[in-house]
PDB file of C-alpha atoms in Angstrom:
ATOM      1  CA  UNK A1056     -17.128 -11.939  -3.811  1.00 55.00           C
ATOM      2  CA  UNK A1057     -13.816 -10.338  -2.958  1.00 73.00           C
ATOM      3  CA  UNK A1058     -12.537  -6.870  -3.645  1.00 81.00           C
ATOM      4  CA  UNK A1059      -8.890  -6.499  -4.578  1.00 86.00           C
ATOM      5  CA  UNK A1060      -6.964  -4.160  -2.331  1.00 91.00           C
ATOM      6  CA  UNK A1061      -3.527  -2.605  -2.047  1.00 91.00           C
ATOM      7  CA  UNK A1062      -1.720  -1.230   0.965  1.00 91.00           C
ATOM      8  CA  UNK A1063       1.399   0.814   1.624  1.00 90.00           C
ATOM      9  CA  UNK A1064       3.120   0.204   4.956  1.00 92.00           C
ATOM     10  CA  UNK A1065       5.301   3.004   6.303  1.00 90.00           C
ATOM     11  CA  UNK A1066       7.941   1.256   8.395  1.00 91.00           C
ATOM     12  CA  UNK A1067       8.907   4.353  10.401  1.00 90.00           C
ATOM     13  CA  UNK A1068       5.344   5.591  10.893  1.00 91.00           C
ATOM     14  CA  UNK A1069       4.830   7.135  14.324  1.00 91.00           C
ATOM     15  CA  UNK A1070       1.114   7.859  13.807  1.00 92.00           C
ATOM     16  CA  UNK A1071       0.046   4.304  12.946  1.00 92.00           C
ATOM     17  CA  UNK A1072       1.912   1.256  14.221  1.00 94.00           C
ATOM     18  CA  UNK A1073       3.563  -0.450  11.212  1.00 94.00           C
ATOM     19  CA  UNK A1074       2.834  -3.862  12.747  1.00 95.00           C
ATOM     20  CA  UNK A1075      -0.850  -2.931  12.863  1.00 95.00           C
ATOM     21  CA  UNK A1076      -0.665  -1.736   9.261  1.00 93.00           C
ATOM     22  CA  UNK A1077       0.835  -5.089   8.223  1.00 95.00           C
ATOM     23  CA  UNK A1078      -1.860  -6.931  10.160  1.00 97.00           C
ATOM     24  CA  UNK A1079      -4.668  -4.949   8.497  1.00 95.00           C
ATOM     25  CA  UNK A1080      -3.158  -5.425   5.048  1.00 94.00           C
ATOM     26  CA  UNK A1081      -2.749  -9.158   5.637  1.00 95.00           C
ATOM     27  CA  UNK A1082      -6.238  -9.508   7.000  1.00 94.00           C
ATOM     28  CA  UNK A1083      -7.786  -8.232   3.760  1.00 92.00           C
ATOM     29  CA  UNK A1084      -5.240 -10.034   1.586  1.00 93.00           C
ATOM     30  CA  UNK A1085      -3.904  -6.782   0.191  1.00 93.00           C
ATOM     31  CA  UNK A1086      -1.057  -6.528  -2.253  1.00 91.00           C
ATOM     32  CA  UNK A1087       1.393  -4.714  -0.024  1.00 91.00           C
ATOM     33  CA  UNK A1088       4.418  -2.539  -0.547  1.00 90.00           C
ATOM     34  CA  UNK A1089       6.540  -1.500   2.406  1.00 91.00           C
ATOM     35  CA  UNK A1090       8.869   1.439   2.773  1.00 90.00           C
ATOM     36  CA  UNK A1091      10.946   0.583   5.871  1.00 90.00           C
ATOM     37  CA  UNK A1092      12.300   4.117   6.385  1.00 88.00           C
ATOM     38  CA  UNK A1093       9.149   6.022   5.462  1.00 87.00           C
ATOM     39  CA  UNK A1094       7.193   8.077   7.969  1.00 85.00           C
ATOM     40  CA  UNK A1095       3.422   8.522   7.926  1.00 83.00           C
ATOM     41  CA  UNK A1096       3.359  10.099   4.448  1.00 81.00           C
ATOM     42  CA  UNK A1097       6.912   9.157   3.504  1.00 73.00           C
ATOM     43  CA  UNK A1098       5.771   6.567   1.009  1.00 72.00           C
ATOM     44  CA  UNK A1099       4.096   9.274  -0.995  1.00 77.00           C
ATOM     45  CA  UNK A1100       6.809  11.908  -0.651  1.00 79.00           C
ATOM     46  CA  UNK A1101      10.109  10.011  -0.437  1.00 80.00           C
ATOM     47  CA  UNK A1102       9.158   6.969  -2.507  1.00 84.00           C
ATOM     48  CA  UNK A1103       6.777   8.568  -4.968  1.00 86.00           C
ATOM     49  CA  UNK A1104       7.804   6.472  -7.989  1.00 90.00           C
ATOM     50  CA  UNK A1105       7.288   3.172  -6.170  1.00 88.00           C
ATOM     51  CA  UNK A1106       4.026   4.474  -4.702  1.00 87.00           C
ATOM     52  CA  UNK A1107       2.783   5.443  -8.173  1.00 91.00           C
ATOM     53  CA  UNK A1108       3.732   1.964  -9.449  1.00 90.00           C
ATOM     54  CA  UNK A1109       1.558   0.455  -6.715  1.00 89.00           C
ATOM     55  CA  UNK A1110      -1.362   2.618  -7.846  1.00 91.00           C
ATOM     56  CA  UNK A1111      -0.732   1.704 -11.480  1.00 93.00           C
ATOM     57  CA  UNK A1112      -0.746  -2.014 -10.615  1.00 90.00           C
ATOM     58  CA  UNK A1113      -4.051  -1.525  -8.809  1.00 91.00           C
ATOM     59  CA  UNK A1114      -5.534   0.266 -11.808  1.00 93.00           C
ATOM     60  CA  UNK A1115      -4.330  -2.430 -14.214  1.00 91.00           C
ATOM     61  CA  UNK A1116      -5.662  -5.244 -12.042  1.00 87.00           C
ATOM     62  CA  UNK A1117      -9.065  -3.679 -11.546  1.00 87.00           C
ATOM     63  CA  UNK A1118      -9.343  -2.671 -15.215  1.00 86.00           C
ATOM     64  CA  UNK A1119      -8.691  -6.300 -16.229  1.00 70.00           C
ATOM     65  CA  UNK A1120     -11.370  -7.563 -13.855  1.00 65.00           C
ATOM     66  CA  UNK A1121     -13.909  -5.080 -15.272  1.00 68.00           C
ATOM     67  CA  UNK A1122     -13.535  -6.400 -18.831  1.00 64.00           C
TER      68      UNK A1122
END
């Protein structure tokens, strides 16, 4: 059994290496969105609409699998 997963990569993150973030996301087969200029929380603050869309896609996908 697999669990669907989603991941946001912050390309300008100085807390977590973006390459490591990409590796972790790829390792679990996550649906990934990347914000190349975002810092550690920049995806949430600077790209909030795209970040919310990622969450909405996750909700839709998991809701479909629960039916």
